[in-house]
CSV table of C-alpha atoms and ligand atoms in Angstrom, one decimal:
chain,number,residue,atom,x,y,z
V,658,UNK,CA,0.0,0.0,0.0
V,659,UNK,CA,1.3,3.3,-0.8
V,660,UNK,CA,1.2,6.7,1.8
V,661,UNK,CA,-2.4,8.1,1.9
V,662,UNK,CA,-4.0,10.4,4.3
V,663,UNK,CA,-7.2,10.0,5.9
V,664,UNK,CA,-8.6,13.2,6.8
V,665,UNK,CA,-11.5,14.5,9.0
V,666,UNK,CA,-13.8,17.3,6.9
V,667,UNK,CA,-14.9,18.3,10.3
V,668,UNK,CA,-11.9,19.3,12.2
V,669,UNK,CA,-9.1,19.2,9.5
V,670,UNK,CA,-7.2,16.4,11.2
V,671,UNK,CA,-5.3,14.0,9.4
V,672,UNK,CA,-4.5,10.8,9.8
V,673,UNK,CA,-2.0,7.9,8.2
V,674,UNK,CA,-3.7,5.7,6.0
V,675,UNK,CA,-1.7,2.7,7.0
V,676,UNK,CA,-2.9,2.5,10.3
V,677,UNK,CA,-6.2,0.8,11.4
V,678,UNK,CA,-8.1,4.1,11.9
V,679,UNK,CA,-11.6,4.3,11.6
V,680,UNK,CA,-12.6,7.3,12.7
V,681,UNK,CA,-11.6,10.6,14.0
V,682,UNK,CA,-10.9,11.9,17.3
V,683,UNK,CA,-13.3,14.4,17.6
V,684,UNK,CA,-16.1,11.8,16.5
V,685,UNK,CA,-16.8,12.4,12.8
V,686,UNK,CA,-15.8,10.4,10.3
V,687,UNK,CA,-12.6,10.3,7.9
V,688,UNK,CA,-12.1,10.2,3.8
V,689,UNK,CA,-9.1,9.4,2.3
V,690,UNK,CA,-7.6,11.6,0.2
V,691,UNK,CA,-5.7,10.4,-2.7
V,692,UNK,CA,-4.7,11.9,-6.0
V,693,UNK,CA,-3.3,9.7,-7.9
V,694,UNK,CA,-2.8,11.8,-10.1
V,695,UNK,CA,-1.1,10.3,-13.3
V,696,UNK,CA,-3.2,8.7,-15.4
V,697,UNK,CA,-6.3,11.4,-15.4
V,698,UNK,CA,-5.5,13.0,-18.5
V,699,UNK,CA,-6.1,9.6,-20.6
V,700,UNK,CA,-9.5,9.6,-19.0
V,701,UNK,CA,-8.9,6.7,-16.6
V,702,UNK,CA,-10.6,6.4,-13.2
V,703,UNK,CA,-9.5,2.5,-12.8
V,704,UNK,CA,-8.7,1.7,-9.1
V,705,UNK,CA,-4.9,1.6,-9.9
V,706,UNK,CA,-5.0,5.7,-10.1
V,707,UNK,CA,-7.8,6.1,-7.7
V,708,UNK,CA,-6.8,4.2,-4.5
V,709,UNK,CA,-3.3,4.1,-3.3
V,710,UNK,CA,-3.6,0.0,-2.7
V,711,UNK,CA,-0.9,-2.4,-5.4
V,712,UNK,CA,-2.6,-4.7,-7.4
V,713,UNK,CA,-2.0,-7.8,-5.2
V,714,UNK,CA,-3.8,-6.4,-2.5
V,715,UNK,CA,-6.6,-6.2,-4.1
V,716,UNK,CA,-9.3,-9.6,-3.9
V,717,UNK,CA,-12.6,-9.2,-6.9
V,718,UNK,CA,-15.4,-10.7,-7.4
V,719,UNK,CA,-16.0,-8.6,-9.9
V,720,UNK,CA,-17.8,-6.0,-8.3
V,721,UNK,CA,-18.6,-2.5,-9.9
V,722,UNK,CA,-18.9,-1.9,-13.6
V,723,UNK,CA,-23.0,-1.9,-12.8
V,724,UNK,CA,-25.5,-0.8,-15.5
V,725,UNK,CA,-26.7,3.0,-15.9
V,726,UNK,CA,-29.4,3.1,-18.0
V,727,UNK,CA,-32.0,5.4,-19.3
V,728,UNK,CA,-35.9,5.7,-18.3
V,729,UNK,CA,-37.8,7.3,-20.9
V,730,UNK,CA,-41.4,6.9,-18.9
V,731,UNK,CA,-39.7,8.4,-15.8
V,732,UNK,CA,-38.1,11.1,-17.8
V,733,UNK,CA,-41.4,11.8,-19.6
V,734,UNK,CA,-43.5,11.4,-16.5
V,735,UNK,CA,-41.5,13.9,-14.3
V,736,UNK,CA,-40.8,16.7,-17.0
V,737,UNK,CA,-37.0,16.0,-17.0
V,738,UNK,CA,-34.5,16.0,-19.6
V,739,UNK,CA,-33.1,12.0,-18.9
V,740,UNK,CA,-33.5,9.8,-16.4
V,741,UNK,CA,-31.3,6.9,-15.3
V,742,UNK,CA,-31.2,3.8,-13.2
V,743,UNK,CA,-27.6,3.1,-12.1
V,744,UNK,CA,-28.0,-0.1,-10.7
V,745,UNK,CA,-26.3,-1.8,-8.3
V,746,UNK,CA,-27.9,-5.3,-7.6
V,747,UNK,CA,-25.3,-5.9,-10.7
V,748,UNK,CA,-22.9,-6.6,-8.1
V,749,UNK,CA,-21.7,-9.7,-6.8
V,750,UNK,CA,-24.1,-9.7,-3.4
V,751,UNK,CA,-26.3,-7.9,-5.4
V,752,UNK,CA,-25.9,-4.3,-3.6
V,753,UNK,CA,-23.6,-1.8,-3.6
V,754,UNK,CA,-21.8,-2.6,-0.3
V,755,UNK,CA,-19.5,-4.7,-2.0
V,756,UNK,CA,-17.7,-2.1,-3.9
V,757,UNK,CA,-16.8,-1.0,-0.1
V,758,UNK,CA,-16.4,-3.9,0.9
V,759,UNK,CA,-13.7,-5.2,-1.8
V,760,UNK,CA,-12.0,-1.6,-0.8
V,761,UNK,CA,-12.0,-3.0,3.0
V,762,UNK,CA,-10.3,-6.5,2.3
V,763,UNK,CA,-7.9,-4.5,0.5
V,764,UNK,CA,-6.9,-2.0,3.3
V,765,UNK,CA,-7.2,-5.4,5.5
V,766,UNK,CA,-4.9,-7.4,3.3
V,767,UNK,CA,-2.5,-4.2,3.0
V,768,UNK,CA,-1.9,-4.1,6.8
V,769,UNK,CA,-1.7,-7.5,7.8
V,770,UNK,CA,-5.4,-8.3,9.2
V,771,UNK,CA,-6.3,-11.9,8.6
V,772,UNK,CA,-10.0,-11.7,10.0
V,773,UNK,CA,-12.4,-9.1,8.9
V,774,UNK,CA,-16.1,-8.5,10.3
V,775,UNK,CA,-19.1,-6.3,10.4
V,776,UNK,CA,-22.3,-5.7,12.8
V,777,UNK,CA,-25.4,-5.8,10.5
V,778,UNK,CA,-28.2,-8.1,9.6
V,779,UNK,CA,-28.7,-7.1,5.8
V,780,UNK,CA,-26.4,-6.4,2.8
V,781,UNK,CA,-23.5,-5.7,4.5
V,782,UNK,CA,-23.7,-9.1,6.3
V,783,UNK,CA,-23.7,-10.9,2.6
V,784,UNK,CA,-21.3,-8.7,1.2
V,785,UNK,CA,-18.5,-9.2,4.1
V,786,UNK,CA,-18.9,-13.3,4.2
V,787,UNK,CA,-18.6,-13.4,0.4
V,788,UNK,CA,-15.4,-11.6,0.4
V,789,UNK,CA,-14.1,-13.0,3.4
V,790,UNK,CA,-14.7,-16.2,1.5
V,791,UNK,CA,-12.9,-15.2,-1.7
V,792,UNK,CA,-9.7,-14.0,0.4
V,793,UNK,CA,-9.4,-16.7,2.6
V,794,UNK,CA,-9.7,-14.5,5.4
V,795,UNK,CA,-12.4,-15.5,8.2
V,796,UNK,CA,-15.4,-13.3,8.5
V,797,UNK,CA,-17.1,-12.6,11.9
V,798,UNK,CA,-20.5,-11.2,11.3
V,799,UNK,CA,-22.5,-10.4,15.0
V,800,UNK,CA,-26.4,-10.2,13.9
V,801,UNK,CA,-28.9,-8.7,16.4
V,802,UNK,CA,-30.4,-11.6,18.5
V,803,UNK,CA,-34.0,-11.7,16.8
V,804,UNK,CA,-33.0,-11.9,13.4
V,805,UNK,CA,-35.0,-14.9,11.7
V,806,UNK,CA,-33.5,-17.8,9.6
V,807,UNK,CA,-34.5,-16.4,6.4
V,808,UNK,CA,-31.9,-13.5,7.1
V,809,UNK,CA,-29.6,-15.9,8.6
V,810,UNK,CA,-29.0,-18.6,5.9
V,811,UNK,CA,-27.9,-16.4,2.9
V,812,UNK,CA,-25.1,-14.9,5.1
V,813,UNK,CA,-24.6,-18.7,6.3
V,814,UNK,CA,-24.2,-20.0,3.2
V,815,UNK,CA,-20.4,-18.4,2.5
V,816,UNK,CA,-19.2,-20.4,6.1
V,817,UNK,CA,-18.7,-17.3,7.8
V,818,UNK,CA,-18.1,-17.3,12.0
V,819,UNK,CA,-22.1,-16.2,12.1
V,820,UNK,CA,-22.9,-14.8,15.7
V,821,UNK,CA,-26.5,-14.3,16.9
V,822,UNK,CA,-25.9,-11.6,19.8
V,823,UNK,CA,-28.8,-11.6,22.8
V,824,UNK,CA,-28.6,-7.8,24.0
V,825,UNK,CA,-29.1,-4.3,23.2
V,826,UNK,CA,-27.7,-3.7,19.0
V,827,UNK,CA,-25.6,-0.2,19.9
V,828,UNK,CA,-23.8,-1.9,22.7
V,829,UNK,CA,-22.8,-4.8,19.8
V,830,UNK,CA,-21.6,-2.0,17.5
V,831,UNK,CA,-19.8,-0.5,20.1
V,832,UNK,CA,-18.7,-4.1,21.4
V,833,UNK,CA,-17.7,-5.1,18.0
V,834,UNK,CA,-15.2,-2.1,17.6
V,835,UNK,CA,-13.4,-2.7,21.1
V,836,UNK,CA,-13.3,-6.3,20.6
V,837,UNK,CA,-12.1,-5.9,17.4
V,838,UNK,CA,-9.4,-3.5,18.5
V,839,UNK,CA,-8.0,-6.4,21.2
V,840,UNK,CA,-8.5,-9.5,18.7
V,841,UNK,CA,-7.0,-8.2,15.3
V,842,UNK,CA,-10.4,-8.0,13.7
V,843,UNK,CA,-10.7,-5.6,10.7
V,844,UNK,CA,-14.4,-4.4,11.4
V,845,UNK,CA,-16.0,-2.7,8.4
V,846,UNK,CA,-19.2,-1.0,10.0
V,847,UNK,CA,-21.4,1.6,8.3
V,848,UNK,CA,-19.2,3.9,7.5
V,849,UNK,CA,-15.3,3.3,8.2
V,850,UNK,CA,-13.5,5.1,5.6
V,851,UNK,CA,-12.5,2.8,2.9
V,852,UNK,CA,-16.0,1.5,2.4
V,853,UNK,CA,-16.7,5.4,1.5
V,854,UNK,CA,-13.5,5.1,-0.8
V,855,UNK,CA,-14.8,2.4,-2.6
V,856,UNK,CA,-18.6,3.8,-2.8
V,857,UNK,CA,-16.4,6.7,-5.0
V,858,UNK,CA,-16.5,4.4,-8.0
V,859,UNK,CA,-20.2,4.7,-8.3
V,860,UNK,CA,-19.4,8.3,-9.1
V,861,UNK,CA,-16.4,7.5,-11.4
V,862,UNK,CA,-18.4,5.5,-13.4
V,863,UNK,CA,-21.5,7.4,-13.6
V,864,UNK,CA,-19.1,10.5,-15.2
V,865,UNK,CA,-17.5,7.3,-18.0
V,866,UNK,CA,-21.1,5.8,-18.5
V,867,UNK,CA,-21.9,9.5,-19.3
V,868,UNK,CA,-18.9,10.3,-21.6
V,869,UNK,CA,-17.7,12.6,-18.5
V,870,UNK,CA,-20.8,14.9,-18.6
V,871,UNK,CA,-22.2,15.3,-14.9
V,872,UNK,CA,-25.5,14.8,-14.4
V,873,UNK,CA,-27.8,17.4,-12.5
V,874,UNK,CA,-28.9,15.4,-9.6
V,875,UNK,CA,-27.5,12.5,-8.3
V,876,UNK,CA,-30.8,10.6,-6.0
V,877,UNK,CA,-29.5,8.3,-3.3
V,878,UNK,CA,-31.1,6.4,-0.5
V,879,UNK,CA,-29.5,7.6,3.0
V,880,UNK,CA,-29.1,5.4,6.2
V,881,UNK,CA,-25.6,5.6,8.0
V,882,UNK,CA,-24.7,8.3,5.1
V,883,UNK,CA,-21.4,6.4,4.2
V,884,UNK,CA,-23.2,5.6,0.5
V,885,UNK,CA,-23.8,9.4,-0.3
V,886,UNK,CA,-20.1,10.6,1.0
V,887,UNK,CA,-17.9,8.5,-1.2
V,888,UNK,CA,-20.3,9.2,-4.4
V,889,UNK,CA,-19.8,13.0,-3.3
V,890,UNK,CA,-16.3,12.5,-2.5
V,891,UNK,CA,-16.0,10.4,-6.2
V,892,UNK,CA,-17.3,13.4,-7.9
V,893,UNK,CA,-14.6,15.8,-5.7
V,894,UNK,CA,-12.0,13.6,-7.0
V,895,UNK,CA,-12.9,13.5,-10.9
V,896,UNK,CA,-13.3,17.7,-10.9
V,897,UNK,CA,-9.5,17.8,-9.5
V,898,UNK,CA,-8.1,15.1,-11.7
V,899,UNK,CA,-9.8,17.7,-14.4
V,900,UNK,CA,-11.8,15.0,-15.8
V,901,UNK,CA,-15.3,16.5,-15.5
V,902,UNK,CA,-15.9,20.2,-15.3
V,903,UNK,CA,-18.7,20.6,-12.3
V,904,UNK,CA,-19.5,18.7,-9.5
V,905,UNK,CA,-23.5,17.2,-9.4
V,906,UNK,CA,-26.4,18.2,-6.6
V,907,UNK,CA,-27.5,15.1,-4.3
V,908,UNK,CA,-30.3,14.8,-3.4
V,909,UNK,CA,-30.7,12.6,0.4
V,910,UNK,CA,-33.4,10.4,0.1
V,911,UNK,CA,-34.9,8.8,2.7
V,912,UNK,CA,-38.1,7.1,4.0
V,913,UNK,CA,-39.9,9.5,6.7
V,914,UNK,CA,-40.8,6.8,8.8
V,915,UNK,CA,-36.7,7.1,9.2
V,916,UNK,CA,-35.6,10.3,8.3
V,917,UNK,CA,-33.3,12.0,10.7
V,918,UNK,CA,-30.8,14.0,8.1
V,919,UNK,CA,-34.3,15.5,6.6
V,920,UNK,CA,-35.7,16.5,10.0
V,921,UNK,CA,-32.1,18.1,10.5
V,922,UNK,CA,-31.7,20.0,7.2
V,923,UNK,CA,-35.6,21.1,7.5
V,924,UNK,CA,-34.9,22.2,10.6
V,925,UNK,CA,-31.3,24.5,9.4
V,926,UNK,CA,-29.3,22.2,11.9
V,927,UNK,CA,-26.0,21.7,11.5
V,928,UNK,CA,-26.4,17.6,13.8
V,929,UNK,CA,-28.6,14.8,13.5
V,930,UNK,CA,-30.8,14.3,16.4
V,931,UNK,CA,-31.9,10.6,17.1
V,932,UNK,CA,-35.2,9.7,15.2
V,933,UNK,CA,-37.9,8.5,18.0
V,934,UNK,CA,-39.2,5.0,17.4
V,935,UNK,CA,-38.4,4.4,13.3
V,936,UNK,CA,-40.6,2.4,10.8
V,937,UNK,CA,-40.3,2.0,7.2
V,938,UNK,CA,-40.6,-1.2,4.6
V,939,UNK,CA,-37.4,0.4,3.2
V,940,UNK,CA,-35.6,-1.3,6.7
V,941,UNK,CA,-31.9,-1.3,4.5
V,942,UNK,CA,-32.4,3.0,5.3
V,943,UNK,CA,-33.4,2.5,8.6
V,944,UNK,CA,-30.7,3.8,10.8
V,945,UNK,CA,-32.4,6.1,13.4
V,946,UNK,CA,-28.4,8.4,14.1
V,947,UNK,CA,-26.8,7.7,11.4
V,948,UNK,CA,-22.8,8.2,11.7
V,949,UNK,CA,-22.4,10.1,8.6
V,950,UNK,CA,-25.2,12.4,9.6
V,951,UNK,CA,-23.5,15.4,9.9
V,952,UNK,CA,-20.9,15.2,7.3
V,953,UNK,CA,-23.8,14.8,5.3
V,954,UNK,CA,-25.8,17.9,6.2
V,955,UNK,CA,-22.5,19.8,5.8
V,956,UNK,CA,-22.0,18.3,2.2
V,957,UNK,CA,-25.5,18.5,1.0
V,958,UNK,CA,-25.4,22.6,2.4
V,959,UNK,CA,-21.6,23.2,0.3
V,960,UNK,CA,-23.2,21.4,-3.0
V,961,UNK,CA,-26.5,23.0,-3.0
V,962,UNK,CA,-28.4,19.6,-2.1
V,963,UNK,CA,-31.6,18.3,-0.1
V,964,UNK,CA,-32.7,15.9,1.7
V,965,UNK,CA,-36.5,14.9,1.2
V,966,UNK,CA,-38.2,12.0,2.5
V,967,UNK,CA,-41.0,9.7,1.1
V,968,UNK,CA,-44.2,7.6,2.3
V,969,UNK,CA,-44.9,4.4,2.6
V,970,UNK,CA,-47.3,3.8,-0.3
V,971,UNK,CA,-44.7,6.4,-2.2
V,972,UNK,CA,-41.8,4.0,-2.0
V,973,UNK,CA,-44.2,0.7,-2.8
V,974,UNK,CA,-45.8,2.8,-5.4
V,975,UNK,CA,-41.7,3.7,-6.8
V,976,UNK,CA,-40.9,-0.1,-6.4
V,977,UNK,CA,-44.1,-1.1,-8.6
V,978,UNK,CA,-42.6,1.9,-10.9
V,979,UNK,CA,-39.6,0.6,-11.1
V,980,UNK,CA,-40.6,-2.7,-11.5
V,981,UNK,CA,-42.8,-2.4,-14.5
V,982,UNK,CA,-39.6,-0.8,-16.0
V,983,UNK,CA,-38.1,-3.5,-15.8
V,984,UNK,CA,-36.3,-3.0,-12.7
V,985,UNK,CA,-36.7,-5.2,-9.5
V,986,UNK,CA,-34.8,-3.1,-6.5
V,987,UNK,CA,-35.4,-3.9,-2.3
V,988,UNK,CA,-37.6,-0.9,-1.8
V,989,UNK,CA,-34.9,1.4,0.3
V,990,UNK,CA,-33.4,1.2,-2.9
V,991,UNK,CA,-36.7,2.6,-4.8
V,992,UNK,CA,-36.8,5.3,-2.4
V,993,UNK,CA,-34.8,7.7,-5.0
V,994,UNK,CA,-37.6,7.5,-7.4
V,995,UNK,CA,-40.3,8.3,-4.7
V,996,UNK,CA,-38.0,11.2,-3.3
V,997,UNK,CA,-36.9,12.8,-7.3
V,998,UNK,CA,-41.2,13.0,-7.6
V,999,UNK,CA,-41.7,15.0,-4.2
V,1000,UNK,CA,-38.4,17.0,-5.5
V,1001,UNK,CA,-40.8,18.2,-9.0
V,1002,UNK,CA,-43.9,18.8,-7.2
V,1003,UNK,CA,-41.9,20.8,-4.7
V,1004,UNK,CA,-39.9,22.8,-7.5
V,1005,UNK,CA,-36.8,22.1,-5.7
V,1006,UNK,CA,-35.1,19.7,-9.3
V,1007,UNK,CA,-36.3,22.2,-12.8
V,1008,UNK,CA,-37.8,20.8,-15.3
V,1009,UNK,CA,-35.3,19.7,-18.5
V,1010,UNK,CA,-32.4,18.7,-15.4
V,1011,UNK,CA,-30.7,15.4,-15.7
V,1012,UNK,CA,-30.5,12.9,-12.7
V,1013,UNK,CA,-29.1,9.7,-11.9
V,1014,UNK,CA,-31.0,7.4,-9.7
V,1015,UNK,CA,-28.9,4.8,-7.6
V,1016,UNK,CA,-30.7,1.5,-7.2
V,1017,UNK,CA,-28.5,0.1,-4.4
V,1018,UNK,CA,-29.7,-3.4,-3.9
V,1019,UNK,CA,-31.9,-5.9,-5.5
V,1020,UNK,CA,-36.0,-6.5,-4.8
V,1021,UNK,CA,-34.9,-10.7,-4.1
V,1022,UNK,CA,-33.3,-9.4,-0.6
V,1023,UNK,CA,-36.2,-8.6,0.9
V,1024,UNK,CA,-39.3,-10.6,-0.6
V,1025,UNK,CA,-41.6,-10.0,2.6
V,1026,UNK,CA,-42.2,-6.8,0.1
V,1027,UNK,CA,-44.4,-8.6,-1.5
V,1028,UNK,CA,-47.0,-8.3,0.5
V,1029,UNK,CA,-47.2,-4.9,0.0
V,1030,UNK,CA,-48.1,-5.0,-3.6
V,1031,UNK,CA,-51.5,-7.1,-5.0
V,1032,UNK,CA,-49.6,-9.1,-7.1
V,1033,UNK,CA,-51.8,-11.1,-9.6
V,1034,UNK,CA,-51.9,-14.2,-11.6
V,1035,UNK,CA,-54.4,-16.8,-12.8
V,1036,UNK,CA,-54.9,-20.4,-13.0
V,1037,UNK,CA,-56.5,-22.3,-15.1
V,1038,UNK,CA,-56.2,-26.3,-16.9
V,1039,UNK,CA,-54.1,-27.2,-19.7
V,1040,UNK,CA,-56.9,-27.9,-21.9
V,1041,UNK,CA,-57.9,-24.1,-21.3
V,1042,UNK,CA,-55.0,-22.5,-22.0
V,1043,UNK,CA,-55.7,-21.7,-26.1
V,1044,UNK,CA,-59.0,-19.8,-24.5
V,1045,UNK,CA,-56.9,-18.2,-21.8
V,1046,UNK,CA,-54.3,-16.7,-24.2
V,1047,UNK,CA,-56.5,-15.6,-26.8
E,1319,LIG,C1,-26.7,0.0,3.1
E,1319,LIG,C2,-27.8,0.3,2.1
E,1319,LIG,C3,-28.2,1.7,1.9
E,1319,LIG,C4,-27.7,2.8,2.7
E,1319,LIG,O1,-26.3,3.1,2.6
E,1319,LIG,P1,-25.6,4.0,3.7
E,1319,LIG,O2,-24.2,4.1,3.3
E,1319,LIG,O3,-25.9,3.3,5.0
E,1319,LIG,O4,-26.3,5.4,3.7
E,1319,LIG,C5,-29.2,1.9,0.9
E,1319,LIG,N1,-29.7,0.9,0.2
E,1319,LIG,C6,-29.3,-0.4,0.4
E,1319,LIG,C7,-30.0,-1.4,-0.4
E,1319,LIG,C8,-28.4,-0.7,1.3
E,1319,LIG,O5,-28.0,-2.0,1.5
E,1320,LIG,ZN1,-12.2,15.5,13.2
C-alpha cells in the first residue's frame, strides 16, 4: 500500500492511511484523500490511479462496472430532460456494499489483518462473508439476537463465523469495535472510511457511462450516510483530476418513517438528532443516528443539495414503478424515485435537469415486500389455455 491520508472534513485532522483508523478523534468520520494523479489525463478512473492499494492487494469478485441506464417513462412522466437507473444489484451480493467492501479487504490485506467483520443483519452481512470467503480471510458477522433464519441462511451460506448476539444492538456495535481492536479483527461498520472510498466508483463510473458529462442530480437512498459521502467524494476527486468540469447536486433520500438527516436539514441544523421510534418497509435505510449524519448535512449545504423523505405507499408505489420498467430493487433502494417525484412537485429539481438514480440493492433481498403490492396471476387447466391466451 502506498502513503495516503485519511482526513477529517470536520476538524481538518489527518490521519496515516496505514494505520487501522476508523474514525476521527473528535467523533466524525474520515475520507481518504488520494490523487493519484497520473493517469487522469487519458480519462482513466480504474482503481490503480484512484486508491493508493498495489494490485495484489486487491481480492474481486467482480464488483462495480454496474449498469446506468436510461428511463424514458420516468423522464417523460416527471418533465426531466433523462432519467437513469444506475443499478447496483449488478454486483456480486447484489448491492452496492461490495464495492466498499472489496475496498476494505484490501486495506485489511494491505496491513496484515487476517479476519475481517461487520455488525449488521442485511447487505452488509452478505457482502462481508462473500469476500471474506474469496480471500481466505475468516469473517465474523455479529447479527442482532432476533433476526430470523430467512436472514440468517444467505449470510450462512459463504461459512462465515455467524454470531447471533442476545442484547441491546448499539452496545454490539460499540462491542464489535473494542473487541475488534484487542482480537486483530478488521471491522468494516457503516461507514469506516475505505467502504466510502470504494462507494467513489459509483461516481467514477456514472461520469465514464456518461462520456464525463455530470448529471444534474444524483438521487441516493440515505441510512448511516457512508453511500452518499464516497459518491460526493468520487465526484470531488474527478473535478481535481480535471476530468469533468462541475460537481452534481445530491439529493438525500430517505423514508420518513426514518428520516433524521431530513428533520435536521428542515430544521437548518447543523447535527442529527436521534429519530424517536423508526418504521419503514425500506428497513436497509433505517438507521435512526446515522454516523455520517452530519458530514452529510454539511456536504449537501456546500453542494446546493436536499434531503427529502417519502411515504410508505410512495416507496411501494416507486418499487411497482420501477418494477414495471423492468427494474426489481429492495424498496430502500426505490426510495430515489419516490423522493426525485416530491423534488418536481416541490420545485426544488427544474424541469429539463438530468439525474441519476442509484438502485442500491436488489428487490430478491427482501421478498416479505411482496405483501405490500397485489400481485396477480391466474390459474387455469391445460386444456384451457388456447382460450386463456386468446
Ligand atoms: C446499506 C444500504 C443503503 C444505505 O447506505 P448508507 O451508506 O448506510 O447510507 C441503501 N440501500 C441499500 C440497499 C443498502 O443495503
Ligand atoms: Zn475530526
Amino acid at each position: 500500500m502506498r502513503n495516503a491520508l485519511l482526513r477529517c472534513k470536520s476538524c481538518g485532522a489527518n490521519y496515516d492511511a496505514r494505520t487501522p483508523t476508523f474514525r476521527c478523534e473528535c467523533g466524525e468520520p474520515l475520507d481518504l484523500v488520494w490523487d493519484g494523479g497520473e493517469g487522469a489525463a487519458e480519462k482513466r478512473t480504474d482503481r490503480a490511479i484512484f486508491f493508493p492499494f498495489e494490485e495484489g492487494e486487491w481480492v474481486s469478485l467482480g464488483e462495480g462496472n454496474t449498469p446506468l441506464v436510461s428511463v424514458k417513462d420516468f423522464a417523460d412522466e416527471l418533465g426531466l430532460a433523462d432519467v437513469q437507473v444506475k443499478n447496483e444489484s449488478a454486483n456480486p451480493t447484489w448491492s452496492f456494499k461490495d464495492r466498499g467492501t472489496a475496498a476494505c479487504v484490501a486495506h485489511a490485506r494491505a496491513l496484515g489483518f487476517s479476519r475481517i467483520g461487520t455488525v449488521s443483519t442485511g447487505n452488509m452481512a452478505a457482502s462481508v462473508a462473500a469476500y471474506g470467503a474469496a480471500a481466505g480471510m475468516e469473517a465474523v458477522i455479529l447479527v442482532k439476537g432476533d433476526t430470523d433464519e430467512e436472514k440468517m441462511a444467505p449470510v450462512a451460506i459463504y461459512g462465515p463465523t455467524l454470531l447471533r448476539v442476545e442484547g441491546a444492538y448499539d452496545k454490539l456495535y460499540k462491542e464489535s469495535i473494542r473487541l475488534g481492536a484487542e482480537l486483530g479483527i478488521y471491522f468494516m461498520n457503516s461507514d469506516v472510511p475505505f467502504r466510502v472510498a470504494g462507494s467513489r466508483t459509483i461516481a467514477f463510473e456514472i461520469a465514464e457511462q456518461r462520456g464525463f458529462s455530470v448529471p444534474d442530480w444524483v438521487v441516493v437512498p440515505t441510512s448511516a450516510g457512508g453511500n452518499l459521502r464516497g459518491i460526493i467524494n468520487g465526484f470531488e476527486d474527478l473535478l481535481s483530476a480535471g476530468l469533468t468540469d462541475r460537481m452534481p447536486r445530491f439529493l438525500c433520500a430517505q423514508a420518513q418513517g426514518c428520516s433524521p438527516i431530513v428533520a435536521a436539514f428542515d430544521a437548518g441544523e447543523e447535527r442529527i438528532k436521534p429519530f424517536e421510534s423508526p418504521h419503514t418497509i425500506a428497513h436497509a435505510i433505517e438507521n435512526p443516528f446515522p454516523p455520517s449524519g452530519n458530514r452529510v448535512l454539511a456536504e449537501l449545504r456546500r453542494y446546493g443539495g436536499v434531503a427529502l423523505g417519502a411515504k410508505e405507499k410512495e416507496i411501494v408505489k416507486a418499487q411497482k414503478h420501477m418494477a414495471r420498467q423492468g427494474f426489481f430493487g429492495q424498496p430502500a433502494s426505490c426510495v430515489p424515485l419516490a423522493c426525485l417525484r416530491n423534488a418536481r412537485e416541490e420545485g426544488l429539481v427544474a424541469e429539463g435537469s438530468t439525474a441519476v438514480l442509484i438502485m442500491t440493492g436488489s428487490g430478491l433481498k427482501y421478498t416479505a415486500a411482496f405483501q405490500a403490492h397485489k400481485l396477480k396471476w391466474k390459474d387455469c387447466k391445460l386444456k384451457e389455455l388456447a382460450e386463456k391466451m386468446r
